[in-house]
XYZ file of C-alpha atoms in Angstrom:
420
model
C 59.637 92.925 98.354
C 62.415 91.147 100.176
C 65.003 92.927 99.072
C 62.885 96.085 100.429
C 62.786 94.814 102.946
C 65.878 93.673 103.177
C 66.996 97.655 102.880
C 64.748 99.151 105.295
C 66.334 96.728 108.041
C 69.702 97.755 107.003
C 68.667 101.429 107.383
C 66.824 101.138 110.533
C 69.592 99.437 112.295
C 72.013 102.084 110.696
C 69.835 104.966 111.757
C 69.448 103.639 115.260
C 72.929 102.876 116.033
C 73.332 106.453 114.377
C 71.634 108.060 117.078
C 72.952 106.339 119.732
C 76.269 106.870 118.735
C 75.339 110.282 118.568
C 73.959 110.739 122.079
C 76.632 109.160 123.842
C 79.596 110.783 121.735
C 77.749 114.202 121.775
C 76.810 113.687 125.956
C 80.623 112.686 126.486
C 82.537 115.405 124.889
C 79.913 118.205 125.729
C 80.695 116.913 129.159
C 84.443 117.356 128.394
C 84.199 121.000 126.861
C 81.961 122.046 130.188
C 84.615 120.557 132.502
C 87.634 122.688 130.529
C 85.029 125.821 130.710
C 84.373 125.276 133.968
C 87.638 125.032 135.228
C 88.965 127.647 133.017
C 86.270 130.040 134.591
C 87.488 129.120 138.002
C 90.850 130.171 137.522
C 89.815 133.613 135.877
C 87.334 133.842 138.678
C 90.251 133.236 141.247
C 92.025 135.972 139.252
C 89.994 138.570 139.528
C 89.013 138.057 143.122
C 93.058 139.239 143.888
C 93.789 141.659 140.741
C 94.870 139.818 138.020
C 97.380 137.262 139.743
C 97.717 134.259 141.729
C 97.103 134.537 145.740
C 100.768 134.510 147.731
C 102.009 132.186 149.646
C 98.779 129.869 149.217
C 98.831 127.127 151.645
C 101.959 128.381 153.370
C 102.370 127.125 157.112
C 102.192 128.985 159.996
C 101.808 128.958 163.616
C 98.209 128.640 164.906
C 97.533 130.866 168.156
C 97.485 127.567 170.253
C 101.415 127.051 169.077
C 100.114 123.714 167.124
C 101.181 123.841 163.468
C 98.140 124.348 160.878
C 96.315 121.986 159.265
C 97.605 120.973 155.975
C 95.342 122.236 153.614
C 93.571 120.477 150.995
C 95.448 120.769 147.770
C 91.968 120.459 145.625
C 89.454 123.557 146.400
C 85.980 123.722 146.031
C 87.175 125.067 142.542
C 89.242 122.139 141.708
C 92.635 124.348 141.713
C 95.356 122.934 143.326
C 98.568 124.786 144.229
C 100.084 123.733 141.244
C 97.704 125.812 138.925
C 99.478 129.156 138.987
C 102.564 127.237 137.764
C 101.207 125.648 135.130
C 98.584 128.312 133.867
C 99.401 130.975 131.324
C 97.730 134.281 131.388
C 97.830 138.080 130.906
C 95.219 141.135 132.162
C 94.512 144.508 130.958
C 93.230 147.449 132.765
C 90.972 149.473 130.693
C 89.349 152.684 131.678
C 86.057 154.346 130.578
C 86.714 154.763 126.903
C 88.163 151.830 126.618
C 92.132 152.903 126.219
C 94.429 150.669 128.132
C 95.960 151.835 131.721
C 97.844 148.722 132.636
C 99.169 146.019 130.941
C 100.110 142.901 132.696
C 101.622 140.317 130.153
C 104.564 138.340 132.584
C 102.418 134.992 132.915
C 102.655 134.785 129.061
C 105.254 134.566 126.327
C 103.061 134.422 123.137
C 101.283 137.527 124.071
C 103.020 141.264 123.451
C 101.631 143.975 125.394
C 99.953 145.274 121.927
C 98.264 142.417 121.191
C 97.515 142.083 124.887
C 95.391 145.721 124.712
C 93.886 144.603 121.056
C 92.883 141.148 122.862
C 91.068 143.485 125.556
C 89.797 146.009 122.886
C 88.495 143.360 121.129
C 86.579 142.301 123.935
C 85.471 145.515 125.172
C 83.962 146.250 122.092
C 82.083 143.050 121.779
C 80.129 143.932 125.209
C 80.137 140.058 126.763
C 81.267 139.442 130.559
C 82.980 136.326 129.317
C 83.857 134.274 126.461
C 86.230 133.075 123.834
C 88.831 134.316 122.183
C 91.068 132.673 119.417
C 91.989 130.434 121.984
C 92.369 132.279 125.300
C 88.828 132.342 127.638
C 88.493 136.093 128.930
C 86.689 136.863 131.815
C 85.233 141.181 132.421
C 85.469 142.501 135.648
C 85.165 145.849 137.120
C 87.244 146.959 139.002
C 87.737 150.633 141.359
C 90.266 151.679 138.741
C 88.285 150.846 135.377
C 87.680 147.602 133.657
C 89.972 144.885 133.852
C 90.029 141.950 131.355
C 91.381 138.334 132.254
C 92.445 136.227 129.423
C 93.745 132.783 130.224
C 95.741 130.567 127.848
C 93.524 127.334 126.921
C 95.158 126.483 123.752
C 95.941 122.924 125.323
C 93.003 121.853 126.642
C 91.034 123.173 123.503
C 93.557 120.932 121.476
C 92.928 118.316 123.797
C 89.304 118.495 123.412
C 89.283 118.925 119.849
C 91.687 115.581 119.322
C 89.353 113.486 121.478
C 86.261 114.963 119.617
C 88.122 114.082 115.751
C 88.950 110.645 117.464
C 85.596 110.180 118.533
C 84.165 110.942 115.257
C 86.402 108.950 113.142
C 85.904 105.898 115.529
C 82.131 106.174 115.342
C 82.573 106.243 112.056
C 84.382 103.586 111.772
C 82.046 101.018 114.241
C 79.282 102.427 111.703
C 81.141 100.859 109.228
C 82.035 97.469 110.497
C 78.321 97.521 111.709
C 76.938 98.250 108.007
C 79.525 95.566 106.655
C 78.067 93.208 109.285
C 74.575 93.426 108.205
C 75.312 93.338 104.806
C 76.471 89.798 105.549
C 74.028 88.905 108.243
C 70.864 90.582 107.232
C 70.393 87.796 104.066
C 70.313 85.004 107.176
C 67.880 87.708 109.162
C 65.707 87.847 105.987
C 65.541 84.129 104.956
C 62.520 82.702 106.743
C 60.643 85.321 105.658
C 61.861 85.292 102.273
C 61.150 81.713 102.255
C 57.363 81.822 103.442
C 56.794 84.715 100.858
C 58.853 82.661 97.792
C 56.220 79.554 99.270
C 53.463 81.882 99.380
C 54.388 83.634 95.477
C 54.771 79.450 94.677
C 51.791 78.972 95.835
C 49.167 81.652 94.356
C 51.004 81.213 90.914
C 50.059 77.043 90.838
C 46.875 77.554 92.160
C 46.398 80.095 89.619
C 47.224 77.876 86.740
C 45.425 75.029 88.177
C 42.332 77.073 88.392
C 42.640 78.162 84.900
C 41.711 74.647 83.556
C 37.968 73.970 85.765
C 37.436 77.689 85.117
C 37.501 77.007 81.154
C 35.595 73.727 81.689
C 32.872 75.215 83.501
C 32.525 77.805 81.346
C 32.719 75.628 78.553
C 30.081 73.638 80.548
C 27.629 77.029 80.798
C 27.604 77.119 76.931
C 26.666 73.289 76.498
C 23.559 73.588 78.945
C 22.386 76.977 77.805
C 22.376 75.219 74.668
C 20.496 72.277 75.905
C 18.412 74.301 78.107
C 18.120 77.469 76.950
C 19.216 80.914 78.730
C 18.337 81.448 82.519
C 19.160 83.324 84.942
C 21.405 79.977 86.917
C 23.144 79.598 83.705
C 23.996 83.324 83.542
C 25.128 83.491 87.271
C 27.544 80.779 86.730
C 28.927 81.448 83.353
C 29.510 85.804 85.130
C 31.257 83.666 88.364
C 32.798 81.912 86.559
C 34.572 85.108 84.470
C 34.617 86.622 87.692
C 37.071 84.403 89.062
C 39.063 83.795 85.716
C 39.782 87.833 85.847
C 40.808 87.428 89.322
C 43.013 84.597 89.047
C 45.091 86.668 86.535
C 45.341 89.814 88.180
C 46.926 87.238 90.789
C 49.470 86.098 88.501
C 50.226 89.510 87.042
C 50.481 91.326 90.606
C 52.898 87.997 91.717
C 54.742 88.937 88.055
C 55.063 92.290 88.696
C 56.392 92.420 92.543
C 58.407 89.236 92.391
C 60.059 88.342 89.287
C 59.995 92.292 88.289
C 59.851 90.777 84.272
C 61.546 93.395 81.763
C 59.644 95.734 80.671
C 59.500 96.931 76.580
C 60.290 100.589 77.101
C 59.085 102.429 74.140
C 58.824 106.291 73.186
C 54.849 106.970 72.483
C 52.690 109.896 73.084
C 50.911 109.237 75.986
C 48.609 112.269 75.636
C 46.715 110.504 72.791
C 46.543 107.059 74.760
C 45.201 108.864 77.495
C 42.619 110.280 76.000
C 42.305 107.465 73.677
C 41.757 105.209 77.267
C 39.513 107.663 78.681
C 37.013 107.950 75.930
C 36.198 104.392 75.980
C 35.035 105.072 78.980
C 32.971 107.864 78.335
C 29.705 106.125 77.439
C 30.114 103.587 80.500
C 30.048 107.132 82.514
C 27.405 108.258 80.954
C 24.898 105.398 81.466
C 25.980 105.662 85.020
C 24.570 109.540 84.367
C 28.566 110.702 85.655
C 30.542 112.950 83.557
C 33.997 112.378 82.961
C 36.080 115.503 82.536
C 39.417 115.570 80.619
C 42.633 118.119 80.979
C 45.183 116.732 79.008
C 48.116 118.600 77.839
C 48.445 117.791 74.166
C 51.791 116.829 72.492
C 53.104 114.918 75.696
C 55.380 111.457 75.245
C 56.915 109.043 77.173
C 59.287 105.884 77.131
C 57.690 103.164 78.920
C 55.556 100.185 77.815
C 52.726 101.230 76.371
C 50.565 97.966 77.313
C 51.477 98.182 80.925
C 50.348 102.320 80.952
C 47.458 101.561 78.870
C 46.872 98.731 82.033
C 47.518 101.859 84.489
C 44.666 104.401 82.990
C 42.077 101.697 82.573
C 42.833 100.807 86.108
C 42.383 104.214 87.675
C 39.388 105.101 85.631
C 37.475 101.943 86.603
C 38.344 102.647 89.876
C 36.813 105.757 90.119
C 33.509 104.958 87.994
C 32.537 101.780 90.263
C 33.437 103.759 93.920
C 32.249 107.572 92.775
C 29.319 108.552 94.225
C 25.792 108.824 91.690
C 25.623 111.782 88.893
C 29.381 112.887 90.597
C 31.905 114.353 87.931
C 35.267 112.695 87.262
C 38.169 114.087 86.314
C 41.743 113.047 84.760
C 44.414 115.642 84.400
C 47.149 115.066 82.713
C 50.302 117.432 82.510
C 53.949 117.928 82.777
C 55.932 119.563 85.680
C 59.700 119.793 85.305
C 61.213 116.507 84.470
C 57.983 114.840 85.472
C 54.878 113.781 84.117
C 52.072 114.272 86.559
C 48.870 112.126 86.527
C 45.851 112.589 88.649
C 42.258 110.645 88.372
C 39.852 112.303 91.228
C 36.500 111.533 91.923
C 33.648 112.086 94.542
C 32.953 109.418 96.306
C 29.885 107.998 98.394
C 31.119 107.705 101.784
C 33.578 110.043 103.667
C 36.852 109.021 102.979
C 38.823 108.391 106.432
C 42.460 109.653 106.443
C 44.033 106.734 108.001
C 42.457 104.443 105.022
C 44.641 106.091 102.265
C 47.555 104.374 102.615
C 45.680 100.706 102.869
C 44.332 101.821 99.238
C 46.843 99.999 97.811
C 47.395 96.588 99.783
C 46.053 93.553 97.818
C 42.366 92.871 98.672
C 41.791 95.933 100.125
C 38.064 97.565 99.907
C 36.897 100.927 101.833
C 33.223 99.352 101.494
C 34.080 96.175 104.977
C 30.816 94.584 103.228
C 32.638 93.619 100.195
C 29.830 94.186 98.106
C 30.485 92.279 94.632
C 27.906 94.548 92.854
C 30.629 96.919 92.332
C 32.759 94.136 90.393
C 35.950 94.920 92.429
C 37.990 92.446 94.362
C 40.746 94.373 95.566
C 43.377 94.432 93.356
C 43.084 96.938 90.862
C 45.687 99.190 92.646
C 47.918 96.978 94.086
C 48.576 96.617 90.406
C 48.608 100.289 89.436
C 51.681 100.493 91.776
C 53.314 97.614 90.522
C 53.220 99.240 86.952
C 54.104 102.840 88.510
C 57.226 101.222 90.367
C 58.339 98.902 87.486
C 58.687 102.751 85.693
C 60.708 103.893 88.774
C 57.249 106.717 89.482
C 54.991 107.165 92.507
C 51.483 106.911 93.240
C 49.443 107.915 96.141
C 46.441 108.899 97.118
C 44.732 112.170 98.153
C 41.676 113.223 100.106
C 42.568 116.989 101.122
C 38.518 116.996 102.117
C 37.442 113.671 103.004
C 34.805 113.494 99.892
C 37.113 113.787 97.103
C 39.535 111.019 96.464
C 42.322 111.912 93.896
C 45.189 109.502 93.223
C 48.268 111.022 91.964
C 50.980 109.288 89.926
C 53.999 110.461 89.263
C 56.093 109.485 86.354
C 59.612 110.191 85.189
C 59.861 111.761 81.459
């Protein structure tokens, strides 16, 4: 359990800083591409508003009528061009007319560009029906003009390059930090984990002594029964003490087991049997316990099935699950246990009625240790809690699942899952 638990705070850290990383990285360079678009659309946007080109003599002083000279203008525009832009921008336009065949070409802003890839560029385009876009890597922009349509491209090969090494760089060092972060944890996560392993290896400690030290008054007093029912004869205080008293022997084991099984995680003896026969085998034992109960207990086993496992421990598993549903199935209510194979997978399912309506959020408590759906803890039923915290022991210990199922609320079905 520690080392579970050990792994799910290694994930959940990893996961978080995940999606932080994410969110930040993603927010910053989404930021970055709509700053390039933007400013790329405000050029084409200033370059259509005079034909295709640059304004003249932008900025140029003059006289005022008052004789003062002008005001020096800003060099940043509401845009963000400055009057450096047209020098340092790279673009071509073509003037298309109805059908789309080119009437002017305008490629002396660019050197890459011919005018016949300049008119397939705008063909291209035209075709494709958008106002405004990308290209390879030159950002278009449709406009209509008197004399047809004319289509804007501007060169943003290096801010797109730009963009695209701060994006890879941003990746890789993300990347990286997760790394260092995971390698971190690694090594800090066994001093995170220590007090609580601790209390639980104190705890484990504990319920395995106490176990073995009840073991001993447990086989006195039972012992003890026997001497005064010979003395005294049988009675009912003599019977009540020698069933507690068995009670809590069968009790202390399961503790031990269930502490075996989650803890120390002993070796199992995997051998090949057919489980179909021990399943049935299993189940008709507890055919005429059913029956006194008047229940009937249905079969669907598919015949000829094996498995590699140990045999004791599934044998443990069935009678588990079968008790389970006799003592909490409601009176004269069928039960059923299929048993089949799907794929690589053997699929085992014990269902039953049961007495009360089964409450969805209670499902997944099924299988904590002590656990009961009936809150009086009634000890006619013979239950203490346990039974399935051990059936998923012995499912995990042969790397399967188990859950369990109530699709309507009065049918509880617990499926286990095993690999073949």
């Amino acid at each position: 359990m520690i080392r579970r638990l050990r792994r799910k705070l290694i994930l959940a850290c990893m996961v978080s800083l995940a999606l932080v990383l994410a969110v930040i990285l993603g927010g910053v360079n989404l930021m970055s591409y709509h700053k390039m678009v933007t400013d790329a659309d405000a050029i084409l946007a200033l370059l259509d508003a005079n034909g295709g080109n640059f304004p003249k003599n932008r900025g140029a002083e003059g006289t005022r009528p008052d004789g003062e000279p002008p005001a020096r203008k800003n060099p940043f525009d509401p845009g963000g061009i400055s009057p450096e832009t047209p020098y340092e921008s790279r673009f071509f336009s073509v003037l298309l007319d109805a059908d789309g065949q080119s009437l002017q070409v305008d490629t002396g802003q660019v050197v890459a560009v011919d005018e016949a890839a300049a008119v397939e560029y705008a063909q291209k385009v035209w075709a494709s029906g958008r106002r405004s876009g990308f290209l390879e890597y030159y950002r278009y922009l449709v406009c209509e003009e008197a004399q047809g349509t004319l289509i804007v491209f501007l060169d943003c090969g290096r801010s797109l390059s730009t963009f695209l090494s701060t994006l890879l760089t941003s990746v890789l060092l993300a990347l990286l930090g997760l790394l260092a972060v995971l390698v971190l944890l690694l090594i800090l996560s066994k001093h995170i984990v220590r007090p609580v392993a601790e209390s639980y290896e104190k705890q484990k400690q504990f319920i395995t002594d106490a176990g073995h030290e009840l073991k001993t008054p447990m086989t006195i007093i039972g012992a003890d029964a026997d001497l005064a029912e010979m003395e005294c004869g049988e009675n009912q205080w003599i019977a009540d003490i020698r069933r507690q008293a068995q009670r809590l022997t069968r009790l202390t084991n399961d503790l031990i087991y269930l502490s075996r099984m989650e803890e120390e995680q002993p070796k199992l003896q995997p051998i090949e049997f057919p489980l179909s026969d021990v399943a049935e085998e299993m189940a008709q034992s507890f055919q005429a316990l059913a029956k006194s109960q008047g229940k009937e207990l249905l079969l669907q086993i598919q015949p000829m099935l094996s498995f590699t496992g140990d045999e004791k421990a599934i044998r443990q598993l069935l009678s588990i699950l079968l008790d389970n549903a006799l003592k909490y199935s409601a009176d004269s209510a069928p039960l059923k246990l299929e048993l089949e194979k799907q794929g690589r997978t053997i699929l085992l399912t014990v269902s039953n009625p049961v007495a009360q309506p089964m409450e969805q959020d209670k499902l997944s408590h099924l299988f904590d240790r002590f656990y009961r759906t009936d809150q009086s803890r009634n000890s006619e039923t013979g239950g203490y809690g346990l039974g399935l915290s051990i059936a998923r022991s012995i499912v995990l210990a042969h790397k399967g699942k188990i859950r369990a199922e109530s699709p309507d609320g009065m049918t509880l079905t617990i499926v286990v899952h095993l690999p073949s």
